Coordinates of C-alpha atoms and ligand atoms in Angstrom, one line a residue:
X984 CA 188.0 -44.2 -110.5
X985 CA 186.6 -48.1 -110.1
X986 CA 188.9 -49.5 -108.3
X987 CA 193.2 -49.5 -108.2
X988 CA 193.9 -52.2 -107.9
X989 CA 192.0 -56.3 -107.9
X990 CA 193.5 -60.0 -108.5
X991 CA 190.9 -61.0 -111.2
X992 CA 189.5 -58.9 -113.2
X993 CA 187.2 -60.1 -115.4
X994 CA 186.1 -59.0 -119.0
X995 CA 182.7 -58.1 -119.6
X996 CA 179.0 -59.1 -117.7
X997 CA 177.4 -62.2 -120.3
X998 CA 176.7 -64.9 -118.9
X999 CA 180.3 -65.7 -119.3
X1000 CA 181.5 -63.0 -117.2
X1001 CA 178.2 -63.9 -114.4
X1002 CA 179.3 -67.3 -114.1
X1003 CA 182.7 -66.8 -113.9
X1004 CA 182.6 -64.1 -111.0
X1005 CA 179.9 -66.9 -108.7
X1006 CA 182.9 -69.5 -108.9
X1007 CA 185.4 -67.3 -107.4
X1008 CA 183.1 -65.2 -104.8
X1009 CA 182.4 -69.0 -104.1
X1010 CA 186.2 -69.2 -104.0
X1011 CA 187.2 -66.0 -102.1
X1012 CA 188.5 -64.9 -104.4
X1013 CA 188.7 -61.4 -104.8
X1014 CA 187.4 -59.7 -108.2
X1015 CA 186.4 -57.5 -110.0
X1016 CA 184.0 -57.5 -113.2
X1017 CA 184.0 -54.5 -116.4
X1018 CA 181.3 -54.1 -118.8
X1019 CA 181.7 -51.6 -121.4
X1020 CA 177.5 -51.2 -122.3
X1021 CA 175.2 -53.4 -120.1
X1022 CA 175.1 -56.1 -117.5
X1023 CA 174.2 -59.0 -120.2
X1024 CA 173.6 -56.1 -123.1
X1025 CA 173.8 -59.3 -126.2
X1026 CA 170.2 -60.6 -125.0
X1027 CA 168.9 -57.2 -125.0
X1028 CA 169.9 -55.9 -127.9
X1029 CA 171.9 -57.8 -129.5
X1030 CA 169.2 -59.6 -131.2
X1031 CA 166.5 -59.9 -133.1
X1032 CA 162.6 -59.0 -131.3
X1033 CA 161.0 -61.9 -131.3
X1034 CA 164.2 -64.7 -130.7
X1035 CA 163.3 -67.1 -128.5
X1036 CA 166.0 -69.3 -125.9
X1037 CA 167.0 -72.4 -128.0
X1038 CA 166.1 -75.0 -124.7
X1039 CA 163.4 -74.4 -123.1
X1040 CA 163.7 -73.1 -119.7
X1041 CA 164.7 -75.8 -117.3
X1042 CA 167.6 -76.3 -119.9
X1043 CA 168.7 -72.9 -120.1
X1044 CA 170.3 -71.5 -117.2
X1045 CA 172.5 -71.3 -114.3
X1046 CA 171.9 -74.5 -111.8
X1047 CA 170.9 -71.4 -109.1
X1048 CA 167.9 -69.9 -109.6
X1049 CA 164.5 -71.0 -112.1
X1050 CA 162.2 -68.6 -113.8
X1051 CA 159.5 -67.3 -111.8
X1052 CA 156.2 -67.8 -113.4
X1053 CA 157.3 -69.4 -117.0
X1054 CA 156.5 -73.6 -117.7
X1055 CA 159.7 -75.9 -117.4
X1056 CA 158.9 -76.5 -120.6
X1057 CA 158.5 -72.6 -122.7
X1058 CA 161.4 -70.6 -124.6
X1059 CA 162.0 -68.2 -122.8
X1060 CA 161.8 -64.4 -125.0
X1061 CA 165.0 -62.8 -125.2
X1062 CA 163.9 -59.8 -122.5
X1063 CA 163.2 -62.6 -119.8
X1064 CA 166.3 -64.3 -120.8
X1065 CA 168.4 -60.5 -120.3
X1066 CA 166.1 -59.9 -117.5
X1067 CA 167.4 -63.0 -115.4
X1068 CA 170.6 -62.8 -116.1
X1069 CA 170.5 -59.1 -114.3
X1070 CA 168.9 -60.8 -111.6
X1071 CA 171.3 -63.6 -111.7
X1072 CA 173.9 -60.9 -111.4
X1073 CA 172.1 -58.8 -108.6
X1074 CA 171.4 -62.3 -106.3
X1075 CA 174.9 -63.6 -106.4
X1076 CA 176.3 -60.0 -105.6
X1077 CA 178.4 -59.3 -108.4
X1078 CA 180.5 -56.2 -108.2
X1079 CA 179.9 -56.2 -111.7
X1080 CA 181.0 -52.0 -113.8
X1081 CA 178.6 -51.3 -116.2
X1082 CA 179.6 -48.7 -119.5
X1083 CA 183.4 -49.5 -118.7
X1084 CA 185.6 -50.6 -121.5
X1085 CA 188.8 -52.4 -121.5
X1086 CA 191.3 -50.7 -124.1
X1087 CA 194.3 -52.1 -123.1
X1088 CA 195.7 -55.3 -121.6
X1089 CA 199.6 -55.5 -121.7
X1090 CA 202.0 -57.6 -118.7
X1091 CA 203.4 -55.4 -116.1
X1092 CA 207.1 -55.5 -116.5
X1093 CA 209.3 -57.9 -115.1
X1094 CA 206.8 -59.3 -112.7
X1095 CA 203.5 -60.4 -111.8
X1096 CA 200.2 -59.1 -112.9
X1097 CA 198.6 -56.9 -115.6
X1098 CA 198.3 -52.9 -116.3
X1099 CA 194.4 -53.2 -117.4
X1100 CA 193.4 -49.5 -119.4
X1101 CA 190.1 -49.0 -119.9
X1102 CA 186.9 -46.1 -120.6
X1103 CA 187.7 -44.6 -117.2
X1104 CA 190.7 -45.4 -115.8
X1105 CA 193.9 -47.6 -114.7
X1106 CA 193.6 -50.8 -112.7
X1107 CA 196.3 -53.5 -112.0
X1108 CA 194.9 -57.0 -112.1
X1109 CA 197.2 -60.0 -111.1
X1110 CA 195.0 -62.3 -113.8
X1111 CA 192.6 -61.1 -116.3
X1112 CA 189.4 -63.7 -117.1
X1113 CA 188.4 -62.8 -121.5
X1114 CA 184.5 -63.4 -121.0
X1115 CA 183.9 -61.0 -123.8
X1116 CA 181.9 -64.1 -126.1
X1117 CA 181.6 -65.9 -129.3
X1118 CA 179.2 -63.9 -131.2
X1119 CA 180.8 -60.6 -130.5
X1120 CA 181.5 -59.3 -134.5
X1121 CA 179.3 -60.1 -137.2
X1122 CA 181.2 -60.9 -140.3
X1123 CA 179.9 -60.9 -143.7
X1124 CA 181.5 -62.5 -146.4
X1125 CA 182.4 -60.4 -149.2
X1126 CA 180.6 -61.3 -152.4
X1127 CA 178.2 -58.1 -152.3
X1128 CA 179.6 -54.7 -152.9
X1129 CA 177.6 -52.6 -150.1
X1130 CA 177.6 -50.1 -153.9
X1131 CA 175.5 -52.9 -154.8
X1132 CA 171.5 -51.8 -155.9
X1133 CA 169.6 -53.8 -152.3
X1134 CA 170.0 -53.5 -148.8
X1135 CA 172.9 -55.6 -147.0
X1136 CA 172.2 -56.2 -143.0
X1137 CA 173.7 -59.3 -140.9
X1138 CA 171.5 -60.6 -138.8
X1139 CA 173.5 -59.0 -135.8
X1140 CA 171.2 -56.0 -137.1
X1141 CA 168.1 -57.3 -137.6
X1142 CA 164.7 -56.2 -135.6
X1143 CA 162.1 -57.5 -136.9
X1144 CA 159.9 -57.8 -141.0
X1145 CA 159.3 -54.0 -140.9
X1146 CA 162.3 -52.6 -140.7
X1147 CA 163.2 -53.3 -144.5
X1148 CA 162.0 -52.4 -147.5
X1149 CA 159.1 -53.8 -149.1
X1150 CA 160.1 -56.6 -151.3
X1151 CA 161.6 -59.6 -151.2
X1152 CA 164.7 -60.8 -149.0
X1153 CA 167.5 -63.1 -149.7
X1154 CA 168.7 -65.0 -146.2
X1155 CA 172.2 -66.0 -146.2
X1156 CA 172.7 -69.0 -144.0
X1157 CA 170.3 -71.6 -142.8
X1158 CA 171.8 -72.3 -139.0
X1159 CA 169.2 -70.9 -136.0
X1160 CA 169.2 -67.3 -137.1
X1161 CA 169.1 -67.8 -140.3
X1162 CA 166.4 -70.1 -140.7
X1163 CA 164.3 -68.5 -137.5
X1164 CA 164.8 -65.2 -139.7
X1165 CA 163.9 -66.5 -143.4
X1166 CA 160.4 -68.9 -141.1
X1167 CA 159.1 -65.0 -139.4
X1168 CA 160.1 -63.1 -142.6
X1169 CA 157.4 -66.6 -144.7
X1170 CA 155.1 -65.9 -142.3
X1171 CA 154.8 -61.8 -142.2
X1172 CA 153.7 -62.2 -145.8
X1173 CA 157.4 -61.2 -147.2
X1174 CA 159.0 -63.5 -150.9
X1175 CA 161.9 -65.8 -148.7
X1176 CA 164.8 -67.5 -150.6
X1177 CA 166.8 -68.5 -147.7
X1178 CA 170.6 -70.2 -148.6
X1179 CA 171.4 -73.7 -147.2
X1180 CA 174.7 -74.6 -146.5
X1181 CA 176.4 -78.2 -144.6
X1182 CA 174.2 -77.9 -141.1
X1183 CA 172.9 -80.2 -137.6
X1184 CA 169.3 -80.3 -137.7
X1185 CA 168.6 -82.4 -134.6
X1186 CA 164.5 -83.1 -133.8
X1187 CA 163.4 -80.5 -131.1
X1188 CA 161.4 -83.2 -129.4
X1189 CA 161.2 -86.9 -129.6
X1190 CA 159.1 -90.3 -128.2
X1191 CA 158.7 -87.0 -125.3
X1192 CA 161.8 -84.7 -124.5
X1193 CA 163.5 -82.0 -125.9
X1194 CA 166.1 -82.2 -127.9
X1195 CA 168.3 -80.4 -124.9
X1196 CA 167.1 -83.7 -122.6
X1197 CA 168.6 -86.1 -126.0
X1198 CA 171.4 -84.3 -125.8
X1199 CA 172.4 -84.5 -122.4
X1200 CA 171.9 -88.1 -122.0
X1201 CA 173.1 -89.0 -124.8
X1202 CA 177.2 -86.8 -123.5
X1203 CA 176.7 -84.4 -125.7
X1204 CA 176.4 -81.5 -124.6
X1205 CA 179.8 -82.8 -122.6
X1206 CA 181.3 -84.4 -126.3
X1207 CA 185.5 -83.0 -126.1
X1208 CA 186.7 -80.3 -128.5
X1209 CA 187.2 -81.9 -131.8
X1210 CA 190.9 -81.2 -132.9
X1211 CA 190.6 -77.6 -134.1
X1212 CA 189.2 -76.4 -136.9
X1213 CA 187.1 -79.0 -137.4
X1214 CA 185.1 -77.7 -134.8
X1215 CA 182.5 -75.6 -136.4
X1216 CA 178.4 -76.8 -137.1
X1217 CA 175.8 -74.5 -137.7
X1218 CA 172.6 -76.2 -135.4
X1219 CA 169.7 -75.5 -136.8
X1220 CA 167.4 -75.0 -133.9
X1221 CA 164.4 -72.9 -133.3
X1222 CA 162.6 -72.4 -130.0
X1223 CA 160.1 -70.2 -131.8
X1224 CA 156.2 -70.9 -131.3
X1225 CA 156.8 -73.8 -128.1
X1226 CA 159.5 -74.9 -130.4
X1227 CA 159.1 -77.6 -133.4
X1228 CA 161.8 -79.2 -135.3
X1229 CA 163.5 -76.8 -138.1
X1230 CA 162.9 -78.6 -141.0
X1231 CA 164.0 -77.1 -145.1
X1232 CA 161.3 -78.9 -146.8
X1233 CA 158.8 -78.3 -144.2
X1234 CA 160.1 -74.4 -144.6
X1235 CA 159.6 -74.5 -148.9
X1236 CA 156.0 -76.4 -148.0
X1237 CA 155.2 -73.3 -146.8
X1238 CA 156.4 -70.7 -149.2
X1239 CA 160.1 -70.3 -148.9
X1240 CA 162.8 -71.2 -151.8
X1241 CA 165.6 -73.0 -150.6
X1242 CA 169.0 -72.5 -152.8
X1243 CA 173.3 -73.8 -152.4
X1244 CA 175.4 -71.9 -150.4
X1245 CA 175.3 -68.4 -151.7
X1246 CA 178.5 -68.2 -154.7
X1247 CA 179.7 -65.0 -156.0
X1248 CA 177.7 -61.9 -157.2
X1249 CA 178.1 -60.1 -160.6
X1250 CA 175.5 -57.8 -162.6
X1251 CA 172.7 -58.1 -160.0
X1252 CA 173.1 -62.1 -160.5
X1253 CA 173.8 -63.7 -157.8
X1254 CA 175.4 -67.6 -158.6
X1255 CA 174.4 -70.5 -155.8
X1256 CA 176.6 -73.5 -155.5
X1257 CA 175.3 -77.1 -156.1
X1258 CA 175.1 -77.7 -153.1
X1259 CA 172.3 -78.0 -151.8
X1260 CA 171.0 -81.7 -152.6
X1261 CA 174.7 -82.6 -150.2
X1262 CA 173.2 -79.8 -147.5
X1263 CA 169.9 -81.0 -147.0
X1264 CA 170.7 -84.4 -147.7
X1265 CA 173.8 -84.1 -144.3
X1266 CA 171.7 -82.0 -141.9
X1267 CA 168.8 -85.4 -142.5
X1268 CA 171.5 -88.2 -142.3
X1269 CA 171.9 -85.8 -138.0
X1270 CA 168.5 -85.5 -137.7
X1271 CA 167.5 -89.2 -138.2
X1272 CA 171.6 -90.5 -136.3
X1273 CA 170.3 -88.5 -133.3
X1274 CA 166.6 -90.5 -132.7
X1275 CA 168.6 -93.7 -133.7
X1276 CA 170.1 -92.9 -130.9
X1277 CA 168.1 -91.9 -128.7
X1278 CA 165.8 -94.9 -129.5
X1279 CA 169.3 -97.6 -128.9
X1280 CA 169.7 -95.1 -125.9
X1281 CA 166.1 -96.2 -125.1
X1282 CA 166.2 -100.0 -125.1
X1283 CA 169.9 -100.0 -123.4
X1284 CA 168.0 -97.9 -120.3
X1285 CA 164.7 -99.7 -120.8
X1286 CA 163.2 -96.6 -121.3
X1287 CA 159.4 -96.0 -121.1
X1288 CA 158.5 -93.7 -123.7
X1289 CA 155.8 -93.5 -126.3
X1290 CA 156.3 -94.6 -129.6
X1291 CA 156.9 -91.3 -132.2
X1292 CA 156.3 -93.3 -135.8
X1293 CA 155.3 -89.7 -136.6
X1294 CA 159.2 -88.1 -136.3
X1295 CA 160.3 -89.8 -139.1
X1296 CA 157.3 -89.4 -141.6
X1297 CA 159.1 -87.0 -144.3
X1298 CA 157.0 -84.1 -146.2
X1299 CA 157.6 -84.4 -149.3
X1300 CA 160.2 -82.9 -152.1
X1301 CA 160.1 -79.6 -152.8
X1302 CA 160.4 -78.3 -156.5
X1303 CA 163.6 -76.1 -155.3
X1304 CA 165.1 -79.0 -154.1
X1305 CA 164.3 -81.9 -156.6
X1306 CA 165.7 -79.0 -159.0
X1307 CA 168.1 -76.8 -156.8
X1308 CA 168.2 -72.8 -158.4
X1309 CA 171.6 -71.6 -159.2
X1310 CA 171.1 -68.4 -160.4
X1311 CA 169.2 -65.8 -159.0
X1312 CA 169.0 -61.8 -161.0
X1313 CA 167.9 -59.8 -157.6
X1314 CA 166.1 -57.0 -159.4
X1315 CA 164.2 -59.5 -161.1
X1316 CA 163.0 -61.9 -158.9
X1317 CA 162.2 -58.5 -156.8
X1318 CA 164.4 -59.4 -153.8
X1319 CA 165.9 -55.8 -152.0
X1320 CA 167.2 -57.4 -148.7
X1321 CA 170.5 -59.3 -148.2
X1322 CA 170.8 -60.4 -145.0
X1323 CA 173.9 -62.5 -143.8
X1324 CA 173.8 -64.7 -142.1
X1325 CA 176.8 -65.7 -141.7
X1326 CA 178.1 -66.2 -138.2
X1327 CA 180.4 -64.1 -136.1
X1328 CA 184.5 -63.4 -134.7
X1329 CA 185.7 -62.6 -131.8
X1330 CA 188.0 -59.7 -130.9
X1331 CA 190.9 -59.5 -128.8
X1332 CA 193.2 -57.4 -129.5
X1333 CA 192.5 -55.4 -126.5
X1334 CA 194.5 -58.1 -124.3
X1335 CA 198.9 -58.2 -125.9
X1336 CA 199.2 -61.1 -124.8
X1337 CA 201.1 -64.0 -126.3
X1338 CA 197.9 -66.4 -126.5
X1339 CA 197.8 -66.6 -129.8
X1340 CA 197.6 -68.5 -132.8
X1341 CA 198.2 -66.4 -136.6
X1342 CA 194.7 -66.6 -136.7
X1343 CA 193.9 -64.5 -133.2
X1344 CA 192.5 -67.7 -132.1
X1345 CA 192.7 -68.8 -127.9
X1346 CA 195.9 -71.2 -127.8
X1347 CA 193.9 -72.5 -124.2
X1348 CA 193.9 -75.2 -122.3
X1349 CA 190.2 -75.6 -121.7
X1350 CA 190.5 -71.9 -121.2
X1351 CA 193.7 -71.5 -119.8
X1352 CA 196.3 -69.5 -122.2
X1353 CA 199.1 -70.4 -123.0
X1354 CA 200.2 -66.7 -121.4
X1355 CA 200.2 -67.9 -117.3
X1356 CA 197.3 -65.6 -115.1
X1357 CA 195.3 -65.4 -118.4
X1358 CA 192.9 -66.8 -119.4
X1359 CA 189.7 -67.5 -121.9
X1360 CA 185.5 -68.0 -120.5
X1361 CA 182.6 -68.3 -123.5
X1362 CA 184.9 -69.2 -126.5
X1363 CA 182.7 -72.0 -128.1
X1364 CA 183.9 -75.7 -127.3
X1365 CA 186.1 -74.8 -124.7
X1366 CA 185.8 -77.7 -123.1
X1367 CA 182.5 -79.5 -124.1
X1368 CA 179.6 -78.3 -127.3
X1369 CA 177.5 -77.0 -124.1
X1370 CA 181.1 -74.2 -123.7
X1371 CA 179.4 -71.4 -125.1
X1372 CA 176.0 -72.2 -124.1
X1373 CA 174.5 -71.4 -120.5
X1374 CA 174.6 -74.2 -118.7
X1375 CA 177.4 -75.7 -120.1
X1376 CA 179.5 -72.2 -119.2
X1377 CA 178.3 -72.0 -116.2
X1378 CA 180.4 -75.5 -115.7
X1379 CA 184.0 -74.0 -117.0
X1380 CA 183.5 -71.2 -115.2
X1381 CA 183.8 -73.4 -112.2
X1382 CA 186.4 -75.2 -113.7
X1383 CA 188.7 -72.0 -114.8
X1384 CA 187.9 -71.1 -111.3
X1385 CA 189.6 -74.4 -110.1
X1386 CA 191.9 -73.4 -111.7
X1387 CA 192.6 -69.4 -110.6
X1388 CA 192.7 -70.5 -106.8
X1389 CA 195.4 -73.7 -107.1
X1390 CA 197.9 -70.6 -109.0
X1391 CA 197.0 -68.8 -106.2
X1392 CA 197.5 -71.2 -103.9
X1393 CA 200.8 -72.0 -105.8
X1394 CA 201.5 -68.1 -105.9
X1395 CA 201.9 -67.8 -101.8
X1396 CA 203.8 -70.4 -101.2
X1397 CA 207.2 -68.1 -99.7
X1398 CA 209.4 -71.0 -100.1
X1399 CA 209.7 -72.6 -96.5
X1400 CA 208.1 -75.8 -96.1
X1401 CA 204.7 -74.7 -95.5
X1402 CA 201.0 -75.8 -96.2
X1403 CA 200.0 -74.2 -99.5
X1404 CA 196.5 -73.3 -98.6
X1405 CA 195.4 -74.5 -101.2
X1406 CA 191.5 -73.3 -102.8
X1407 CA 188.9 -71.9 -99.8
X1408 CA 185.8 -74.3 -100.9
Ligands
LIG1424 C1 171.6 -65.7 -131.3 C2 171.4 -66.0 -130.8 C3 171.2 -66.6 -129.9 C4 171.6 -67.6 -128.8 N1 171.1 -68.7 -128.3 C5 171.1 -69.1 -127.3 C6 170.1 -70.3 -126.6 O1 169.4 -70.2 -126.4 N2 170.8 -70.6 -125.2 C7 172.0 -70.4 -125.0 O2 172.0 -70.6 -124.5 N3 172.5 -69.8 -125.9 C8 172.0 -69.7 -127.0 N4 173.3 -68.1 -127.9 C9 174.6 -68.0 -127.7 C10 175.1 -67.8 -126.6 O3 174.6 -68.2 -125.3 C11 175.0 -66.2 -126.2 O4 175.3 -65.4 -127.3 C12 175.2 -65.7 -124.9 O5 176.0 -63.9 -125.1 C13 177.0 -65.4 -125.3 O6 177.3 -65.0 -123.6 P1 178.7 -64.4 -122.9 O7 178.9 -64.5 -122.1 O8 179.8 -65.6 -123.3 O9 179.2 -63.4 -124.2 P2 178.4 -61.5 -124.0 O10 176.7 -62.1 -124.0 O11 178.5 -61.1 -125.9 O12 178.8 -61.3 -123.5 C14 179.8 -60.3 -123.8 C15 180.7 -59.3 -122.8 O13 182.1 -58.6 -123.2 C16 181.5 -57.2 -123.2 N5 182.6 -57.1 -123.2 C17 182.7 -57.4 -125.1 N6 184.5 -56.1 -125.4 C18 184.3 -55.8 -123.9 C19 185.9 -55.0 -124.1 N7 186.9 -54.8 -124.4 N8 185.5 -54.1 -121.9 C20 184.2 -54.4 -121.3 N9 183.6 -54.8 -121.3 C21 183.3 -55.9 -123.5 C22 180.0 -57.3 -124.0 O14 179.7 -55.9 -124.2 C23 179.3 -57.9 -123.5 O15 178.5 -57.6 -123.3 C24 172.9 -67.4 -128.8 C25 173.5 -67.2 -129.4 C26 172.6 -66.3 -130.2 C27 173.8 -65.3 -131.6

């Protein structure tokens, strides 16, 4: 048996679990990290082969470690990111137990703490941090029946063009995953149809600075979580081939056929909504808004950054944008594969506590659950836009560790006029 008792049990050894372990170690809180597969498994096997980080190496990392032998402006490949996290876990001596699944967590009746049922026996923990990720279960909308004569897979299961049967591909969803996969398939010589929904598409670089820098100085990474239910914005960015702005007109100019949102399917024919022009216009508006904010910031701060008039030159509107396609007969167009780049859902079914709303979403304040001694980490918009990204989760972990330490101090107070032993630093 790994351990039978701990103060804080962290579930998941992705970047969230590792960051949590670092901050708990700093605060001298005894803890273990339980991981059902391997450290950083999502970066090892849960992504396509050619994926690189969406942000440059100087930014998409934890503060305590830089990437070795890597230009700070480069976008690191996914395997390198996985190795970075494994190295980081070793550097901070994170007490990770791999290959152990947390099957069920329930409150110990009538006392503080939890009984944690794992694939290798039970553990008693005083508190729980659920760090199981924002991108757990691939979601495919129920549009095309499994019996349809076309291969269907989620972007989570896409690896490379050679994995797909010969023929054209419909990619549904034009967030970072869908747009990058469509681009990759098009470059590999496939005919590609890309179904584009509402999205933001910030410039990759503007006036000599990367998008991550602009989001930082403009306070947009740190933007507080908006009203629950309104927070999801699909962001289309890419670090592929040194990083390029995601521009759907450019993709179309290179051969990708754009359509609106995938709406329905029947008799081998896919129907698309008539929203392509609006969705492209919305993405453009976001793009130019970032440029305008950047220009205003440069002026206000008196910065000497190079002009970038090219950034405001648009590619011509392709035919598929001026005259959008509303339906496609899949067989007639030779489409043999549909890749659903349609997002993920979380799964906390193992956590048997009253910490969820009617949709199953955690009810929490910056990661502190309504259920005492239960914490979440790595949720989208947990405290800010950056929460589910590498640098953001590290800062959220720091806050959650603080909250754990504060609770520990109160819980240690014995009722006499003693000094409360607040947070070890
Ligand atoms: C395609 C894609 C590209 C991305 N690119 C970037 C990027 O470039 N930069 C960036 O900052 N972010 C990026 N992200 C977002 C985010 O950084 C990653 O998704 C990251 O893996 C999230 O880390 P995490 O620790 O929250 O979750 P995960 O990495 O998913 O880790 C959770 C861990 O929990 C384990 N687990 C789950 N359930 C249990 C259980 N019951 N018992 C034990 N263990 C369990 C899992 O095995 C997993 O290892 C990307 C996301 C996707 C989907």
